[in-house]
Short mmCIF file of C-alpha atoms in Angstrom, two decimals:
data_model
loop_
_atom_site.label_atom_id
_atom_site.label_comp_id
_atom_site.label_asym_id
_atom_site.label_seq_id
_atom_site.Cartn_x
_atom_site.Cartn_y
_atom_site.Cartn_z
CA MET A 763 -26.83 246.77 10.73
CA ASP A 764 -23.67 246.77 12.81
CA LEU A 765 -24.74 243.47 14.29
CA GLN A 766 -25.30 241.95 10.72
CA GLN A 767 -22.01 243.14 10.11
CA THR A 768 -19.92 241.84 13.51
CA ASP A 769 -21.60 239.15 14.57
CA SER A 770 -23.86 237.56 12.31
CA TYR A 771 -23.54 234.69 9.62
CA PHE A 772 -22.68 237.32 7.29
CA VAL A 773 -19.16 237.17 8.64
CA VAL A 774 -18.79 233.43 8.82
CA ALA A 775 -19.67 233.49 5.30
CA HIS A 776 -17.10 236.30 4.50
CA PHE A 777 -14.08 235.00 6.46
CA HIS A 778 -14.40 231.54 4.93
CA TYR A 779 -14.64 232.80 1.44
CA VAL A 780 -11.30 234.36 2.32
CA LEU A 781 -9.80 231.44 4.46
CA ILE A 782 -11.05 228.44 2.08
CA GLY A 783 -10.42 230.60 -1.20
CA GLY A 784 -7.31 231.71 -0.30
CA SER A 785 -5.96 228.91 1.82
CA LEU A 786 -7.55 225.77 1.28
CA PHE A 787 -7.29 226.20 -2.53
CA GLY A 788 -4.05 227.21 -2.40
CA ILE A 789 -2.98 224.42 -0.18
CA LEU A 790 -4.50 221.70 -2.57
CA ALA A 791 -3.03 223.32 -5.46
CA GLY A 792 0.34 223.37 -4.12
CA ALA A 793 -0.14 219.50 -2.86
CA THR A 794 -1.22 218.56 -6.46
CA TYR A 795 1.55 220.62 -8.06
CA TRP A 796 4.51 218.89 -5.83
CA TRP A 797 3.07 215.79 -5.53
CA PRO A 798 4.80 214.18 -8.36
CA LYS A 799 7.99 215.82 -7.21
CA ILE A 800 7.25 214.38 -3.86
CA THR A 801 6.50 211.01 -4.67
CA GLY A 802 7.69 210.59 -8.47
CA ARG A 803 4.15 209.71 -9.37
CA LEU A 804 1.50 211.78 -11.51
CA LEU A 805 -1.78 212.20 -9.92
CA ASP A 806 -4.97 211.02 -12.14
CA GLU A 807 -6.00 214.00 -14.05
CA ARG A 808 -9.67 213.16 -14.64
CA LEU A 809 -9.83 212.67 -11.02
CA GLY A 810 -8.34 215.59 -9.96
CA ARG A 811 -10.32 217.78 -12.00
CA LEU A 812 -13.70 216.06 -10.85
CA GLY A 813 -12.29 216.51 -7.25
CA PHE A 814 -11.59 220.40 -7.89
CA TRP A 815 -15.19 221.03 -9.39
CA ILE A 816 -16.93 219.02 -6.59
CA ILE A 817 -15.04 221.21 -3.89
CA PHE A 818 -15.29 224.45 -5.74
CA ALA A 819 -19.11 223.71 -6.26
CA GLY A 820 -19.11 222.65 -2.66
CA PHE A 821 -17.63 225.84 -1.44
CA ASN A 822 -19.85 228.15 -2.86
CA LEU A 823 -22.84 226.18 -2.10
CA THR A 824 -21.71 225.93 1.77
CA PHE A 825 -20.82 229.70 2.11
CA PHE A 826 -22.45 231.78 -0.18
CA PRO A 827 -26.02 231.07 1.10
CA GLN A 828 -24.50 232.09 4.95
CA HIS A 829 -24.25 235.77 3.40
CA TYR A 830 -27.96 235.74 3.03
CA LEU A 831 -28.66 234.07 6.14
CA GLY A 832 -26.68 236.93 7.99
CA ALA A 833 -28.72 239.53 6.19
CA ILE A 834 -32.07 237.95 7.28
CA GLY A 835 -30.43 238.13 10.71
CA MET A 836 -29.04 234.63 11.93
CA PRO A 837 -26.28 235.26 14.67
CA ARG A 838 -22.88 233.68 14.31
CA ARG A 839 -21.95 230.93 17.11
CA ILE A 840 -25.24 229.30 17.34
CA TYR A 841 -25.91 225.31 16.95
CA THR A 842 -29.49 225.13 16.88
CA TYR A 843 -32.44 227.80 16.11
CA ASN A 844 -36.08 227.58 16.15
CA PRO A 845 -38.02 227.34 12.92
CA GLY A 846 -39.57 230.74 13.52
CA PRO A 847 -37.07 232.94 11.46
CA GLY A 848 -36.94 230.75 8.62
CA TRP A 849 -33.06 229.83 8.19
CA GLY A 850 -33.80 226.24 7.95
CA PHE A 851 -33.99 226.00 3.82
CA TRP A 852 -30.51 227.93 3.43
CA ASN A 853 -28.83 226.01 6.14
CA PHE A 854 -29.81 222.55 4.60
CA TRP A 855 -28.26 223.81 1.39
CA SER A 856 -25.23 225.15 3.06
CA THR A 857 -25.01 221.69 4.64
CA VAL A 858 -25.11 219.97 1.32
CA GLY A 859 -22.28 221.98 0.26
CA ALA A 860 -20.32 221.26 3.40
CA PHE A 861 -20.67 217.40 2.53
CA ALA A 862 -19.63 218.16 -1.14
CA ILE A 863 -16.27 219.87 0.32
CA ALA A 864 -15.49 216.86 2.14
CA PHE A 865 -16.41 214.45 -0.71
CA GLY A 866 -14.02 216.48 -2.94
CA VAL A 867 -11.14 216.26 -0.27
CA PHE A 868 -11.85 212.51 0.09
CA LEU A 869 -11.56 212.20 -3.68
CA PHE A 870 -8.27 213.94 -3.59
CA ALA A 871 -7.16 211.57 -0.86
CA VAL A 872 -8.21 208.61 -3.09
CA ASN A 873 -6.43 210.16 -5.98
CA ALA A 874 -3.19 210.49 -3.75
CA LEU A 875 -3.12 207.14 -2.35
CA LEU A 876 -3.75 205.67 -6.01
CA SER A 877 -1.26 207.49 -7.28
CA LEU A 878 1.37 205.75 -5.25
CA ARG A 879 0.46 202.20 -6.88
CA TYR A 880 -0.90 203.15 -10.11
CA GLY A 881 0.29 206.57 -11.09
CA ALA A 882 2.12 207.26 -14.07
CA PRO A 883 6.07 207.96 -13.41
CA ALA A 884 6.53 211.83 -13.31
CA GLY A 885 10.01 212.13 -14.50
CA ALA A 886 11.98 215.25 -13.19
CA ASP A 887 9.94 217.71 -14.96
CA PRO A 888 6.46 216.85 -15.50
CA TRP A 889 5.21 220.53 -15.77
CA ASP A 890 7.97 221.98 -17.55
CA GLY A 891 8.47 224.05 -14.40
CA ARG A 892 10.78 227.36 -14.13
CA THR A 893 12.24 226.57 -10.79
CA LEU A 894 15.00 224.59 -9.36
CA GLU A 895 13.43 221.68 -7.88
CA TRP A 896 12.19 220.43 -11.57
CA ARG A 897 15.91 220.25 -12.13
CA THR A 898 16.42 217.27 -9.78
CA SER A 899 14.74 213.56 -9.98
CA SER A 900 11.35 212.86 -8.38
CA PRO A 901 11.44 212.02 -5.64
CA PRO A 902 14.70 213.88 -4.97
CA PRO A 903 17.72 212.18 -3.53
CA PRO A 904 18.41 213.19 0.10
CA HIS A 905 20.82 215.75 -0.86
CA ASP A 906 18.45 217.09 -3.54
CA PHE A 907 21.54 217.93 -5.93
CA ASP A 908 24.63 215.74 -6.79
CA GLU A 909 26.29 219.15 -7.33
CA ILE A 910 24.83 222.88 -6.66
CA PRO A 911 22.65 223.66 -9.47
CA PRO A 912 24.00 226.92 -11.38
CA VAL A 913 21.53 230.11 -11.01
CA TYR A 914 21.00 232.36 -13.94
CA GLY A 915 18.62 234.67 -12.60
CA ARG A 916 14.97 234.51 -11.70
CA ASP A 917 13.36 231.47 -13.31
CA SER A 918 16.55 230.00 -13.74
CA PHE A 919 15.42 226.64 -14.80
CA TRP A 920 13.52 227.89 -17.43
CA ARG A 921 16.25 230.07 -18.78
CA GLU A 922 18.56 227.00 -18.67
CA LYS A 923 15.94 224.99 -21.08
CA TYR A 924 14.67 227.94 -23.37
CA GLY A 925 17.00 230.95 -23.09
CA ASP A 926 16.37 234.35 -22.29
CA SER A 927 13.53 236.76 -24.31
CA GLN A 928 16.16 236.73 -27.46
CA GLY A 929 16.45 232.74 -26.85
CA ARG A 930 19.89 233.19 -25.92
CA LYS A 931 20.65 230.11 -23.47
CA PRO A 932 23.35 230.65 -21.10
CA ALA A 933 26.41 228.66 -21.65
CA PRO A 934 26.65 225.33 -19.69
CA ARG A 935 29.23 225.61 -16.81
CA PRO A 936 32.00 223.13 -16.05
CA ALA A 937 31.35 221.06 -13.23
CA ALA A 938 33.33 222.41 -10.51
CA PRO A 939 35.64 220.03 -8.73
CA ASP A 940 34.61 219.20 -5.20
CA PRO A 941 37.49 218.44 -3.18
CA HIS A 942 35.23 217.49 -0.21
CA GLY A 943 33.15 214.91 -2.06
CA LEU A 944 29.33 214.69 -1.22
CA HIS A 945 29.07 213.72 2.22
CA LEU A 946 25.74 213.91 4.18
CA PRO A 947 24.99 213.53 7.81
CA ALA A 948 24.28 209.63 8.56
CA PRO A 949 21.04 209.05 8.93
CA SER A 950 19.64 208.17 12.52
CA HIS A 951 16.55 207.32 14.20
CA TRP A 952 17.56 209.15 17.82
CA PRO A 953 16.58 212.51 16.81
CA ILE A 954 12.92 211.48 16.65
CA VAL A 955 13.17 209.85 20.18
CA VAL A 956 14.72 213.17 21.44
CA ALA A 957 11.62 215.17 19.74
CA LEU A 958 9.30 212.56 21.66
CA GLY A 959 10.82 213.00 24.85
CA LEU A 960 10.56 216.76 24.45
CA ILE A 961 6.82 216.55 23.48
CA VAL A 962 6.28 214.25 26.58
CA ALA A 963 8.19 216.65 28.75
CA ALA A 964 5.96 219.64 27.20
CA ALA A 965 2.71 217.76 28.03
CA GLY A 966 3.88 217.30 31.47
CA ALA A 967 4.72 220.91 31.78
CA LEU A 968 1.07 221.06 31.08
CA THR A 969 -0.23 218.17 33.45
CA GLY A 970 2.35 217.13 36.28
CA LEU A 971 5.91 216.85 37.05
CA VAL A 972 6.08 213.19 36.84
CA LEU A 973 5.43 213.48 32.72
CA VAL A 974 8.30 216.08 32.74
CA LEU A 975 10.67 213.64 34.51
CA ILE A 976 9.97 210.87 32.12
CA GLY A 977 10.10 213.34 29.06
CA ALA A 978 13.37 214.47 30.11
CA ALA A 979 14.81 211.04 30.71
CA VAL A 980 13.67 209.76 26.90
CA LEU A 981 15.15 213.28 25.74
CA VAL A 982 18.64 212.52 27.56
CA ALA A 983 18.88 209.13 26.72
CA GLY A 984 17.99 209.95 22.85
CA ALA A 985 20.53 212.80 23.00
CA PHE A 986 23.01 210.19 24.39
CA ALA A 987 22.63 207.38 22.04
CA PHE A 988 22.56 209.86 19.16
CA ALA A 989 25.82 211.27 20.23
CA LEU A 990 27.44 207.68 20.83
CA GLU A 991 26.35 206.57 17.31
CA HIS A 992 28.16 206.99 13.88
CA HIS A 993 30.83 208.59 15.85
CA ARG A 994 33.73 208.88 13.39
CA ASN A 995 32.91 209.90 9.70
CA PRO A 996 36.28 210.24 7.63
CA ALA A 997 34.68 213.17 5.76
CA HIS A 998 34.47 215.04 9.10
CA VAL A 999 37.75 214.85 10.38
CA ARG A 1000 39.05 218.00 9.21
CA GLN A 1001 36.30 220.70 8.48
CA ASP A 1002 38.40 223.95 8.01
CA GLY A 1003 36.51 227.02 6.61
CA VAL A 1004 37.35 230.29 4.90
CA LEU A 1005 38.72 231.48 8.35
CA GLY A 1006 41.26 228.82 8.92
CA VAL A 1007 39.31 227.55 11.74
CA ASP A 1008 37.56 224.45 12.08
CA HIS A 1009 33.92 224.92 11.49
CA ARG A 1010 33.04 222.80 15.08
CA LYS A 1011 35.77 225.15 17.11
CA LEU A 1012 34.10 228.22 15.13
CA ALA A 1013 30.57 227.51 16.12
CA MET A 1014 31.15 226.62 19.66
CA TRP A 1015 32.86 230.14 19.92
CA ILE A 1016 30.00 231.86 18.10
CA PHE A 1017 27.58 230.05 20.39
CA LEU A 1018 29.59 231.07 23.40
CA GLY A 1019 29.31 234.62 22.23
CA SER A 1020 25.60 234.41 22.14
CA GLU A 1021 25.60 233.02 25.50
CA CYS A 1022 27.50 236.03 26.82
CA PHE A 1023 24.04 237.74 25.93
CA LEU A 1024 21.89 235.26 27.80
CA PHE A 1025 23.86 235.22 31.06
CA GLY A 1026 24.23 239.16 30.83
CA THR A 1027 20.70 239.91 30.63
CA LEU A 1028 20.11 237.42 33.38
CA ILE A 1029 22.78 238.88 35.25
CA ALA A 1030 21.86 242.33 34.56
CA THR A 1031 18.18 241.44 35.69
CA TYR A 1032 19.25 240.26 38.82
CA LEU A 1033 21.02 243.35 39.94
CA ALA A 1034 18.72 245.41 38.29
CA TYR A 1035 16.09 243.96 40.82
CA LYS A 1036 18.62 243.65 43.81
CA GLY A 1037 17.33 245.37 46.90
CA ARG A 1038 13.73 245.70 45.55
CA SER A 1039 12.14 242.81 47.18
CA VAL A 1040 9.22 243.77 49.25
CA ILE A 1041 9.31 240.80 51.41
CA GLY A 1042 12.18 238.57 52.23
CA PRO A 1043 13.98 236.47 52.84
CA HIS A 1044 16.78 238.91 51.31
CA PRO A 1045 20.14 237.83 50.04
CA HIS A 1046 22.47 238.68 53.05
CA GLU A 1047 19.88 236.68 55.39
CA ILE A 1048 20.16 233.37 53.03
CA LEU A 1049 23.19 233.17 51.05
CA ASN A 1050 25.65 230.78 52.20
CA ILE A 1051 29.15 232.51 51.02
CA PRO A 1052 31.57 229.77 52.61
CA ILE A 1053 29.47 226.83 51.13
CA THR A 1054 29.64 228.74 47.68
CA THR A 1055 32.81 229.54 48.16
CA LEU A 1056 33.91 226.12 48.34
CA SER A 1057 31.60 225.01 45.09
CA THR A 1058 33.33 227.98 43.34
CA PHE A 1059 36.57 226.34 44.11
CA ASP A 1060 35.23 222.80 42.88
CA LEU A 1061 34.03 224.32 39.45
CA LEU A 1062 37.32 226.07 38.97
CA MET A 1063 39.44 222.59 39.56
CA SER A 1064 37.03 221.03 37.44
CA SER A 1065 38.49 223.37 34.41
CA LEU A 1066 41.92 222.15 35.53
CA LEU A 1067 40.93 218.73 35.04
CA MET A 1068 39.30 219.46 31.76
CA VAL A 1069 42.43 220.74 30.35
CA LEU A 1070 44.36 217.91 31.46
CA ALA A 1071 41.92 215.61 29.77
CA LEU A 1072 42.58 217.32 26.71
CA THR A 1073 46.13 217.23 26.68
CA ALA A 1074 46.20 213.29 27.86
CA VAL A 1075 43.58 212.92 24.77
CA GLN A 1076 46.20 215.09 22.57
CA ARG A 1077 49.13 212.59 23.47
CA GLY A 1078 47.28 209.67 23.23
CA ASP A 1079 47.48 208.46 27.02
CA ARG A 1080 44.24 206.37 27.52
CA PHE A 1081 44.63 205.92 31.15
CA GLN A 1082 44.88 209.74 31.91
CA SER A 1083 42.34 210.96 29.84
CA ARG A 1084 39.87 208.48 31.21
CA LEU A 1085 40.92 209.64 34.65
CA TRP A 1086 40.65 213.35 33.77
CA LEU A 1087 37.48 213.21 31.99
CA GLY A 1088 35.82 211.42 34.73
CA GLY A 1089 37.29 213.62 37.14
CA THR A 1090 35.99 216.67 35.48
CA ALA A 1091 32.20 215.04 35.26
CA LEU A 1092 32.51 214.18 38.89
CA PHE A 1093 33.32 217.51 40.06
CA GLY A 1094 30.61 218.72 37.75
CA LEU A 1095 28.35 216.64 39.78
CA ILE A 1096 29.79 217.85 42.89
CA PHE A 1097 28.96 221.30 42.10
CA LEU A 1098 25.30 220.25 40.93
CA GLY A 1099 25.16 218.59 44.26
CA PHE A 1100 26.03 221.85 46.23
CA GLN A 1101 23.39 223.63 44.23
CA ALA A 1102 20.96 221.08 44.95
CA TYR A 1103 21.46 221.51 48.67
CA GLU A 1104 21.14 225.39 48.42
CA PHE A 1105 18.24 225.33 46.50
CA THR A 1106 16.59 222.82 48.80
CA THR A 1107 17.81 225.01 51.87
CA PHE A 1108 16.25 228.24 50.22
CA VAL A 1109 13.09 226.62 49.68
CA HIS A 1110 13.21 225.30 53.24
CA GLU A 1111 13.75 228.69 54.72
CA GLY A 1112 11.05 230.04 52.40
CA LEU A 1113 12.67 231.47 49.58
CA THR A 1114 10.94 229.89 46.28
CA LEU A 1115 10.86 231.39 42.40
CA GLN A 1116 7.46 232.95 43.34
CA THR A 1117 8.25 234.71 46.90
CA ASN A 1118 9.81 237.91 45.83
CA LEU A 1119 12.41 239.46 43.42
CA PHE A 1120 15.44 238.32 44.82
CA GLY A 1121 13.99 234.40 44.68
CA SER A 1122 12.81 234.98 40.91
CA THR A 1123 15.94 236.28 39.86
CA PHE A 1124 18.14 234.38 41.74
CA PHE A 1125 16.85 231.10 40.76
CA VAL A 1126 16.26 231.78 37.09
CA LEU A 1127 19.98 232.70 36.96
CA THR A 1128 21.66 230.03 39.00
CA GLY A 1129 18.93 227.69 37.79
CA PHE A 1130 20.28 228.40 33.91
CA HIS A 1131 23.62 228.14 34.87
CA GLY A 1132 22.96 224.90 36.54
CA GLY A 1133 21.18 223.65 33.77
CA HIS A 1134 24.34 224.49 31.70
CA VAL A 1135 26.53 222.57 33.97
CA THR A 1136 23.97 219.43 33.87
CA LEU A 1137 24.55 219.31 29.91
CA GLY A 1138 28.31 219.87 30.29
CA VAL A 1139 28.19 216.79 32.65
CA LEU A 1140 26.17 214.85 30.15
CA TRP A 1141 28.31 215.81 27.33
CA LEU A 1142 31.62 215.00 29.44
CA LEU A 1143 30.03 211.44 30.15
CA THR A 1144 29.27 210.65 26.43
CA LEU A 1145 33.13 211.26 25.72
CA LEU A 1146 34.21 209.18 28.84
CA VAL A 1147 31.71 206.17 27.12
CA LEU A 1148 33.41 206.82 23.80
CA ASP A 1149 37.21 206.81 25.59
CA LEU A 1150 36.05 203.54 27.48
CA ARG A 1151 34.91 201.98 24.23
CA GLY A 1152 38.01 202.85 22.88
CA ARG A 1153 36.78 205.46 20.34
CA LEU A 1154 38.47 208.82 21.37
CA GLY A 1155 42.19 208.61 19.78
CA VAL A 1156 44.10 211.26 19.18
CA GLN A 1157 42.45 212.40 16.06
CA ASP A 1158 39.42 213.32 17.97
CA ALA A 1159 41.03 215.76 20.05
CA LEU A 1160 39.03 218.24 18.76
CA LYS A 1161 35.72 216.83 20.20
CA VAL A 1162 37.37 217.04 23.59
CA GLU A 1163 38.57 220.60 22.97
CA VAL A 1164 35.17 221.93 21.70
CA ALA A 1165 33.60 220.24 25.04
CA GLY A 1166 36.26 221.64 27.27
CA LEU A 1167 35.62 225.18 25.71
CA TYR A 1168 31.61 224.88 26.51
CA TRP A 1169 32.94 223.73 29.76
CA HIS A 1170 35.29 226.39 30.68
CA PHE A 1171 32.59 228.80 29.42
CA VAL A 1172 30.26 227.71 32.15
CA ASP A 1173 33.02 227.99 34.72
CA VAL A 1174 33.69 231.76 33.97
CA VAL A 1175 30.06 232.35 34.00
CA TRP A 1176 30.27 231.03 37.46
CA ILE A 1177 32.89 233.42 38.46
CA ALA A 1178 30.95 236.28 37.50
CA ILE A 1179 28.02 234.92 39.22
CA PHE A 1180 30.11 234.58 42.26
CA THR A 1181 31.34 237.64 42.63
CA LEU A 1182 28.40 239.78 41.34
CA VAL A 1183 25.60 237.75 42.97
CA TYR A 1184 27.22 236.23 46.32
CA LEU A 1185 30.27 238.59 47.24
CA PHE A 1186 28.74 241.95 46.38
CA PRO A 1187 27.71 243.88 49.49
CA MET B 926 54.98 217.38 34.26
CA SER B 927 55.98 220.12 31.98
CA THR B 928 56.12 218.61 28.66
CA PRO B 929 54.71 221.01 26.25
CA SER B 930 52.35 218.17 24.80
CA THR B 931 50.57 219.88 22.41
CA ALA B 932 53.21 221.97 20.91
CA ARG B 933 53.58 219.63 18.04
CA GLU B 934 51.71 218.92 14.70
CA HIS B 935 48.17 217.62 15.05
CA PRO B 936 48.23 214.18 13.99
CA THR B 937 45.63 213.79 11.35
CA THR B 938 45.26 217.37 10.16
CA GLY B 939 48.54 218.16 10.25
CA GLU B 940 47.94 221.87 11.23
CA PRO B 941 51.27 223.67 12.12
CA LYS B 942 52.19 223.91 15.73
CA GLN B 943 49.07 224.72 17.85
CA ALA B 944 51.16 225.97 20.52
CA HIS B 945 49.02 225.36 23.59
CA ALA B 946 49.84 226.11 27.30
CA SER B 947 51.82 223.38 28.87
CA ILE B 948 50.86 221.47 31.82
CA ARG B 949 53.07 223.34 34.06
CA ILE B 950 51.26 226.70 33.12
CA TYR B 951 47.76 225.15 33.60
CA LEU B 952 49.02 224.18 37.24
CA ILE B 953 50.28 227.68 37.77
CA VAL B 954 47.16 229.09 36.39
CA ALA B 955 44.67 226.84 38.51
CA GLY B 956 46.75 228.04 41.73
CA ILE B 957 46.19 231.63 40.71
CA LEU B 958 42.58 230.81 40.39
CA SER B 959 42.48 229.08 43.75
CA ALA B 960 44.31 231.65 45.75
CA VAL B 961 42.35 234.78 44.09
CA THR B 962 39.10 232.80 45.20
CA ALA B 963 40.31 232.35 48.73
CA LEU B 964 41.26 236.15 48.50
CA GLU B 965 37.76 237.42 47.41
CA PHE B 966 36.30 235.13 50.15
CA GLY B 967 38.93 236.95 52.69
CA VAL B 968 38.31 240.47 51.50
CA ILE B 969 34.67 240.92 52.07
CA TYR B 970 35.16 240.20 55.60
CA VAL B 971 37.90 243.18 55.99
CA ARG B 972 35.97 246.30 57.17
CA ARG B 973 38.69 248.66 55.93
CA LEU B 974 38.26 247.56 52.53
CA ALA B 975 34.62 248.13 52.53
CA PRO B 976 35.01 251.57 50.58
CA VAL B 977 37.05 249.92 47.54
CA LEU B 978 35.21 246.58 47.94
CA ILE B 979 33.24 246.64 44.79
CA PRO B 980 35.70 247.67 42.37
CA LEU B 981 38.22 245.38 44.03
CA LEU B 982 36.14 242.38 43.81
CA LEU B 983 35.37 243.52 40.13
CA VAL B 984 38.87 243.23 39.07
CA LEU B 985 39.56 239.83 40.96
CA SER B 986 36.73 238.31 38.98
CA ALA B 987 37.68 239.71 35.66
CA GLY B 988 41.37 238.42 36.46
CA LYS B 989 40.08 235.28 36.92
CA PHE B 990 37.59 235.36 34.03
CA ALA B 991 40.64 236.40 31.78
CA LEU B 992 42.81 233.54 33.11
CA VAL B 993 40.50 230.87 32.17
CA VAL B 994 39.47 232.22 28.90
CA MET B 995 43.29 232.99 27.66
CA PHE B 996 44.55 229.97 29.34
CA PHE B 997 42.16 226.92 29.85
CA MET B 998 40.43 227.98 26.54
CA HIS B 999 43.53 228.60 24.49
CA LEU B 1000 42.39 232.13 23.37
CA ARG B 1001 45.82 233.34 23.85
CA TYR B 1002 47.02 230.74 21.31
CA ASP B 1003 44.05 230.34 19.04
CA SER B 1004 43.06 232.49 15.82
CA ARG B 1005 42.34 236.36 16.45
CA VAL B 1006 38.85 235.64 14.72
CA LEU B 1007 37.77 233.47 17.72
CA THR B 1008 38.87 236.23 19.93
CA PHE B 1009 36.91 238.65 18.26
CA LEU B 1010 33.54 236.49 18.05
CA PHE B 1011 33.97 236.08 21.78
CA VAL B 1012 35.13 239.43 23.05
CA ALA B 1013 32.89 241.54 20.85
CA PRO B 1014 29.56 240.26 22.21
CA LEU B 1015 31.01 239.64 25.78
CA VAL B 1016 31.42 243.50 25.64
CA LEU B 1017 28.30 244.22 23.84
CA ALA B 1018 26.93 242.33 26.71
CA THR B 1019 28.45 244.09 29.43
CA LEU B 1020 27.38 247.35 27.99
CA LEU B 1021 23.59 245.95 27.63
CA ALA B 1022 23.93 244.87 31.32
CA ILE B 1023 25.23 248.58 32.33
CA ALA B 1024 22.27 250.32 30.17
CA VAL B 1025 19.55 248.02 31.77
CA MET B 1026 21.07 248.77 35.32
CA THR B 1027 21.43 252.44 34.59
CA LEU B 1028 17.75 252.41 32.97
CA THR B 1029 16.17 250.86 36.09
CA GLY B 1030 17.77 253.34 38.52
CA GLU B 1031 19.84 250.73 40.29
CA PHE B 1032 23.34 251.20 38.84
CA LEU B 1033 24.77 249.17 41.43
CA VAL B 1034 28.74 248.86 40.16
CA PHE B 1035 29.86 252.53 40.82
CA SER B 1036 26.89 254.49 42.80
CA ARG B 1037 27.28 252.93 46.30
#
């Protein structure tokens, strides 16, 4: 009995009743319901009903006999069997049912494709709907609504059309004057390139380093091009929010707040495992404090160049802004060079990510920091390219300021790492 | 060198005076940062300072941290909201780090 319940075709029948009945029918129903909203065209009603009944019949024909098959002893997860047990008859009808499901789904797909060309126009609200999506045109404009729709409660749109249980309709609200106008992010193809790079890099993580590098290069190139495109949008010149601070600056500070937690946990992990490595190399045998003091000095000075670049942009001094932006990026690259030297030396001396607790926590912490520096260098180079193209004027100073906040944060994190990892005895 | 370059109205946003530090102050801060870094490097080799080395290093690096945040990141001159948004998570993260080290029995900061 236990075997029949847990490892027989009865189980297959049972959970497919749940999966197909609960999910696939729901997905098809949802697709049918919102298809007109997505495309602006109605599906053919007769074809839709036909498809539904074929899938419904096929679904029951496929899976109902499997209950019986399980009960007469057919185990799950087998692909063939001898004729002896007599499972053939109901498996045949089960297969017929499966083909019926496939045909029904095929009908749905045909219906969907045909509707794009021959479907009747759906209009905004073909189902006399209750929810807000039916209040805008089909297909909706990219920004969904020209103005934020009023919400009168649950089933707001219904209430707007027919009133409450006593038939009282809400008083129409006067259109709110929108001082900002309606501005949308400019459309761009580059995010899809960035996503592609990410996919390739992720595939590389499973297969080999070459793909990771190719993916990373595509990702960085896409991000770079995205940053340089649609550089100046008049609607984005001033973006003060309720706190009286520009949104971009506020967002950066909130991000930096979250970064405190990231680096806080990494540093805490390093310190918690300090002195607990069973085998060497240990920190005092391998850390090169004089060299790291130099790289720390380099990063601190890059912060000075960063503020000089900001003041140069703010007063419109093109020569100095280019000089200091380039200088900051260069100092960042020098820091990365120090780090590459340090990492290769350590690997040479037998310390890798897998060697011991020190190696794991050290490389994760300083590697994450190095990743942040790399991102900062790319950001600075983007600004430098904008500046060289004459597109980094006085009115763009905030962009440099926000980039600077990130850069200085990377610097202060290193101040903490330098002391806690390198100088602490 | 010492022009208070940013202490004037923002050209497009017309924001009232955003009194950032002057270049002279930036240079002074950079000088202090360099000197303190050199000092940090030096004190680890002074044997007589060994008993107070950890608190001393913590104070020095906290000072550098504060200088960069206050002057280079302009938090000293900017909205208090931003200070709160940064300092609150910083304090929480520090407490979290101390808690982790205490729980794992390696409370390095004060135990040695």
